């Protein structure tokens, strides 16, 4: 049970996004059945203004949270790379999780931040304040709340109206609310991508600079390189991205379709 709570704490956005997408799909199915079984245009418009637009709203929010979860995974990877570049020792995640199963007390990361019970410096959680992620999230929440209010007003306007004109007026208000929700979700996603790109460039710019062409006197490529289980790149000895990653040494000629790591300059 404690492992489940830890997983939900670390993956809340992915879990919530998946749940909202599932509920939105069910709402669209119910709306389709209601519209198909209704003989009155006003009732059909009312179904669309409630379940139809409501389902699309949940799908938009769920997709936003799923994208957010993927970006958070990339952010956690940057945390590990930054710690490795600074020479900070990362605790073994398996050892930290094993300790969390027996002790509910919080643990402290090497930099001094207080992490939730069971979390590790590997980055199971995000510091929203330190990474300046609260403002985009606040704007997105405000935009979604306004969209929900507009959509709810449209539903109230069209529900049980008995008039096609009034029902379509409420449907138009619901479409406006849905457009506002899509705008808020899109702006939030773009803001996260922008912040992630800025941090990635700031962290890896020195490593990703173009390398000069090899000269005739350049050292030959090593005969043995490092590969990690499940990784699509091969690495040179001492690559900072391989911290806490199980690797094996293989001949350079047997790396197959793996590509060289641009950070350590493997070739």
Coordinates of C-alpha atoms in Angstrom, one line a residue:
X1 CA 0.0 0.0 0.0
X2 CA 2.9 2.4 0.8
X3 CA 4.4 1.7 -2.6
X4 CA 1.1 2.5 -4.2
X5 CA 0.9 5.9 -2.3
X6 CA 4.4 6.7 -3.4
X7 CA 3.6 5.8 -7.0
X8 CA 0.5 7.9 -7.0
X9 CA 2.4 10.8 -5.5
X10 CA 5.1 10.6 -8.2
X11 CA 2.7 9.9 -11.1
X12 CA -0.4 11.8 -10.0
X13 CA -0.6 13.8 -13.3
X14 CA -0.4 10.7 -15.5
X15 CA -3.0 8.8 -13.4
X16 CA -5.4 11.7 -13.2
X17 CA -5.0 12.5 -17.0
X18 CA -5.7 8.8 -17.9
X19 CA -8.8 8.8 -15.6
X20 CA -10.1 12.0 -17.2
X21 CA -9.6 10.7 -20.7
X22 CA -11.5 7.6 -19.8
X23 CA -14.4 9.5 -18.2
X24 CA -14.5 11.9 -21.2
X25 CA -14.8 9.0 -23.6
X26 CA -17.6 7.5 -21.5
X27 CA -19.4 10.9 -21.6
X28 CA -19.1 11.1 -25.3
X29 CA -20.5 7.6 -25.7
X30 CA -23.5 8.4 -23.4
X31 CA -24.1 11.7 -25.3
X32 CA -24.1 9.8 -28.6
X33 CA -26.7 7.4 -27.3
X34 CA -28.8 10.3 -26.0
X35 CA -28.7 12.2 -29.2
X36 CA -29.5 9.1 -31.3
X37 CA -32.5 8.3 -29.2
X38 CA -33.9 11.8 -29.1
X39 CA -36.4 13.1 -31.6
X40 CA -36.3 16.8 -30.7
X41 CA -33.6 19.2 -31.8
X42 CA -33.7 21.1 -28.5
X43 CA -33.0 17.9 -26.5
X44 CA -30.2 16.9 -28.9
X45 CA -28.6 20.4 -28.5
X46 CA -28.9 20.0 -24.7
X47 CA -27.2 16.6 -24.8
X48 CA -24.3 18.1 -26.9
X49 CA -24.0 21.1 -24.6
X50 CA -23.7 18.9 -21.5
X51 CA -22.2 15.5 -22.2
X52 CA -20.7 16.2 -25.6
X53 CA -18.8 19.4 -24.6
X54 CA -18.1 18.1 -21.1
X55 CA -16.5 15.0 -22.5
X56 CA -14.4 17.0 -24.9
X57 CA -13.4 19.2 -22.0
X58 CA -12.2 16.2 -19.9
X59 CA -10.3 14.9 -22.9
X60 CA -8.5 18.2 -23.3
X61 CA -7.6 18.4 -19.6
X62 CA -6.5 14.7 -19.6
X63 CA -4.3 15.1 -22.6
X64 CA -2.7 18.2 -21.0
X65 CA -1.9 16.2 -17.9
X66 CA -0.5 13.3 -19.8
X67 CA 1.8 15.7 -21.7
X68 CA 2.7 17.3 -18.4
X69 CA 3.7 13.9 -17.0
X70 CA 6.0 13.2 -20.0
X71 CA 7.7 16.6 -19.6
X72 CA 8.1 15.9 -15.8
X73 CA 9.8 12.7 -16.6
X74 CA 12.3 14.6 -18.8
X75 CA 12.7 17.2 -16.1
X76 CA 13.6 14.5 -13.6
X77 CA 16.2 13.1 -16.0
X78 CA 17.8 16.6 -16.2
X79 CA 17.9 16.7 -12.4
X80 CA 20.0 13.5 -12.4
X81 CA 22.3 14.8 -15.2
X82 CA 22.8 18.1 -13.4
X83 CA 23.7 16.2 -10.1
X84 CA 26.1 14.0 -12.0
X85 CA 27.8 16.9 -13.7
X86 CA 28.2 18.6 -10.3
X87 CA 29.8 15.5 -9.0
X88 CA 27.1 14.9 -6.4
X89 CA 26.6 11.3 -5.3
X90 CA 23.1 10.0 -6.0
X91 CA 21.7 7.5 -3.5
X92 CA 20.6 4.1 -4.8
X93 CA 16.8 4.4 -5.5
X94 CA 16.3 0.8 -4.5
X95 CA 17.9 1.4 -1.1
X96 CA 15.8 4.6 -0.5
X97 CA 12.6 2.8 -1.5
X98 CA 13.4 -0.1 0.8
X99 CA 14.0 2.3 3.7
X100 CA 10.7 4.0 2.9
X101 CA 8.8 0.8 3.3
X102 CA 9.8 0.6 7.0
X103 CA 10.1 4.3 8.0
X104 CA 7.5 6.9 7.1
X105 CA 9.8 9.7 8.0
X106 CA 10.9 12.1 5.2
X107 CA 14.4 11.8 3.7
X108 CA 16.7 14.6 2.7
X109 CA 18.4 14.9 -0.7
X110 CA 22.1 15.7 -1.0
X111 CA 21.3 19.4 -1.6
X112 CA 19.3 19.7 1.6
X113 CA 15.7 19.7 0.1
X114 CA 13.2 17.8 2.2
X115 CA 11.6 15.1 0.1
X116 CA 8.4 13.1 0.8
X117 CA 8.7 9.7 2.4
X118 CA 9.9 7.1 -0.1
X119 CA 11.2 9.7 -2.6
X120 CA 14.8 9.9 -3.6
X121 CA 17.2 12.3 -5.1
X122 CA 16.6 10.5 -8.3
X123 CA 13.7 13.0 -8.6
X124 CA 10.4 11.3 -7.8
X125 CA 8.8 14.6 -7.1
X126 CA 9.2 18.1 -8.5
X127 CA 9.9 21.3 -6.6
X128 CA 7.4 23.5 -8.4
X129 CA 8.5 26.7 -6.6
X130 CA 12.2 26.3 -7.2
X131 CA 11.7 25.4 -10.9
X132 CA 9.2 28.3 -11.3
X133 CA 6.5 26.1 -12.5
X134 CA 3.7 27.4 -10.3
X135 CA 2.9 30.4 -12.4
X136 CA 2.1 28.5 -15.6
X137 CA 0.1 26.0 -13.6
X138 CA -1.8 28.8 -11.9
X139 CA -2.7 30.5 -15.2
X140 CA -3.8 27.2 -16.6
X141 CA -6.0 26.4 -13.6
X142 CA -7.6 29.9 -13.8
X143 CA -8.2 29.4 -17.5
X144 CA -9.8 26.0 -17.0
X145 CA -11.9 27.3 -14.2
X146 CA -13.2 30.1 -16.4
X147 CA -13.9 27.7 -19.2
X148 CA -15.8 25.4 -16.9
X149 CA -17.9 28.3 -15.7
X150 CA -18.7 29.4 -19.3
X151 CA -19.5 25.8 -20.3
X152 CA -21.7 25.3 -17.2
X153 CA -23.6 28.5 -18.0
X154 CA -24.2 27.3 -21.5
X155 CA -25.5 24.0 -20.2
X156 CA -27.9 25.8 -17.8
X157 CA -29.1 27.9 -20.7
X158 CA -29.9 25.0 -22.9
X159 CA -31.1 22.4 -20.4
X160 CA -34.8 21.8 -20.5
X161 CA -35.3 24.9 -22.6
X162 CA -37.8 23.3 -25.0
X163 CA -36.7 25.9 -27.6
X164 CA -34.2 25.0 -30.4
X165 CA -33.0 28.6 -30.5
X166 CA -32.3 28.8 -26.8
X167 CA -30.7 25.4 -26.8
X168 CA -28.4 26.3 -29.6
X169 CA -27.5 29.5 -27.8
X170 CA -26.4 27.5 -24.8
X171 CA -24.5 25.2 -27.1
X172 CA -22.6 28.2 -28.5
X173 CA -21.7 29.3 -25.0
X174 CA -20.4 25.8 -24.3
X175 CA -18.3 25.8 -27.5
X176 CA -16.8 29.1 -26.3
X177 CA -15.9 27.6 -23.0
X178 CA -14.4 24.5 -24.7
X179 CA -12.3 26.8 -26.9
X180 CA -11.1 28.7 -23.8
X181 CA -10.1 25.4 -22.2
X182 CA -8.2 24.3 -25.2
X183 CA -6.4 27.7 -25.3
X184 CA -5.5 27.3 -21.6
X185 CA -4.2 23.8 -22.0
X186 CA -2.2 24.6 -25.1
X187 CA -0.6 27.7 -23.5
X188 CA 0.3 25.7 -20.4
X189 CA 1.9 22.9 -22.4
X190 CA 3.9 25.4 -24.5
X191 CA 5.0 27.2 -21.3
X192 CA 6.3 23.9 -19.9
X193 CA 8.1 23.0 -23.1
X194 CA 9.7 26.4 -23.2
X195 CA 11.0 26.1 -19.6
X196 CA 12.2 22.6 -20.2
X197 CA 14.0 23.8 -23.4
X198 CA 15.6 26.7 -21.6
X199 CA 16.9 24.5 -18.8
X200 CA 18.1 21.8 -21.2
X201 CA 20.1 24.4 -23.2
X202 CA 21.5 26.0 -20.1
X203 CA 22.6 22.7 -18.7
X204 CA 23.9 20.9 -21.8
X205 CA 25.0 23.8 -24.1
X206 CA 28.6 23.2 -23.3
X207 CA 28.3 19.5 -24.0
X208 CA 26.3 19.9 -27.2
X209 CA 28.6 22.4 -28.9
X210 CA 29.7 21.3 -32.4
X211 CA 32.9 19.3 -32.2
X212 CA 35.7 20.2 -34.7
X213 CA 36.3 17.8 -37.5
X214 CA 38.7 15.0 -36.7
X215 CA 42.3 15.6 -37.9
X216 CA 44.7 13.1 -39.2
X217 CA 46.5 12.9 -35.8
X218 CA 43.3 12.4 -33.8
X219 CA 43.3 9.4 -31.4
X220 CA 41.5 6.4 -32.8
X221 CA 38.1 5.4 -31.6
X222 CA 38.2 3.0 -28.6
X223 CA 37.8 -0.7 -29.2
X224 CA 35.4 -1.1 -26.2
X225 CA 32.4 1.1 -25.3
X226 CA 29.7 1.1 -22.6
X227 CA 26.1 0.2 -23.2
X228 CA 23.2 0.2 -20.8
X229 CA 20.2 -2.1 -20.7
X230 CA 17.4 -0.6 -22.6
X231 CA 19.4 2.4 -23.8
X232 CA 19.6 3.4 -27.5
X233 CA 23.1 5.0 -27.3
X234 CA 26.6 3.8 -26.5
X235 CA 28.9 5.7 -24.2
X236 CA 32.5 6.3 -23.4
X237 CA 34.2 5.6 -20.0
X238 CA 33.1 8.1 -17.3
X239 CA 30.0 9.4 -19.1
X240 CA 28.0 11.3 -16.4
X241 CA 24.6 10.1 -17.8
X242 CA 25.4 6.5 -16.6
X243 CA 25.3 7.2 -12.9
X244 CA 23.4 4.4 -11.2
X245 CA 22.9 2.7 -14.6
X246 CA 24.0 -0.9 -15.0
X247 CA 26.3 -1.1 -18.0
X248 CA 28.4 -3.7 -19.8
X249 CA 31.5 -3.3 -22.0
X250 CA 31.1 -4.4 -25.5
X251 CA 33.4 -4.2 -28.6
X252 CA 32.8 -1.0 -30.6
X253 CA 32.0 -3.1 -33.7
X254 CA 29.1 -4.9 -31.9
X255 CA 27.0 -1.9 -30.8
X256 CA 24.6 -2.5 -33.6
X257 CA 22.2 0.3 -34.4
X258 CA 23.0 2.2 -31.2
X259 CA 24.1 5.9 -31.8
X260 CA 26.9 7.6 -29.9
X261 CA 26.2 9.7 -26.8
X262 CA 26.7 13.4 -27.6
X263 CA 27.4 14.3 -24.0
X264 CA 30.5 12.1 -23.4
X265 CA 31.6 12.3 -27.1
X266 CA 31.6 8.5 -27.6
X267 CA 32.6 7.5 -31.1

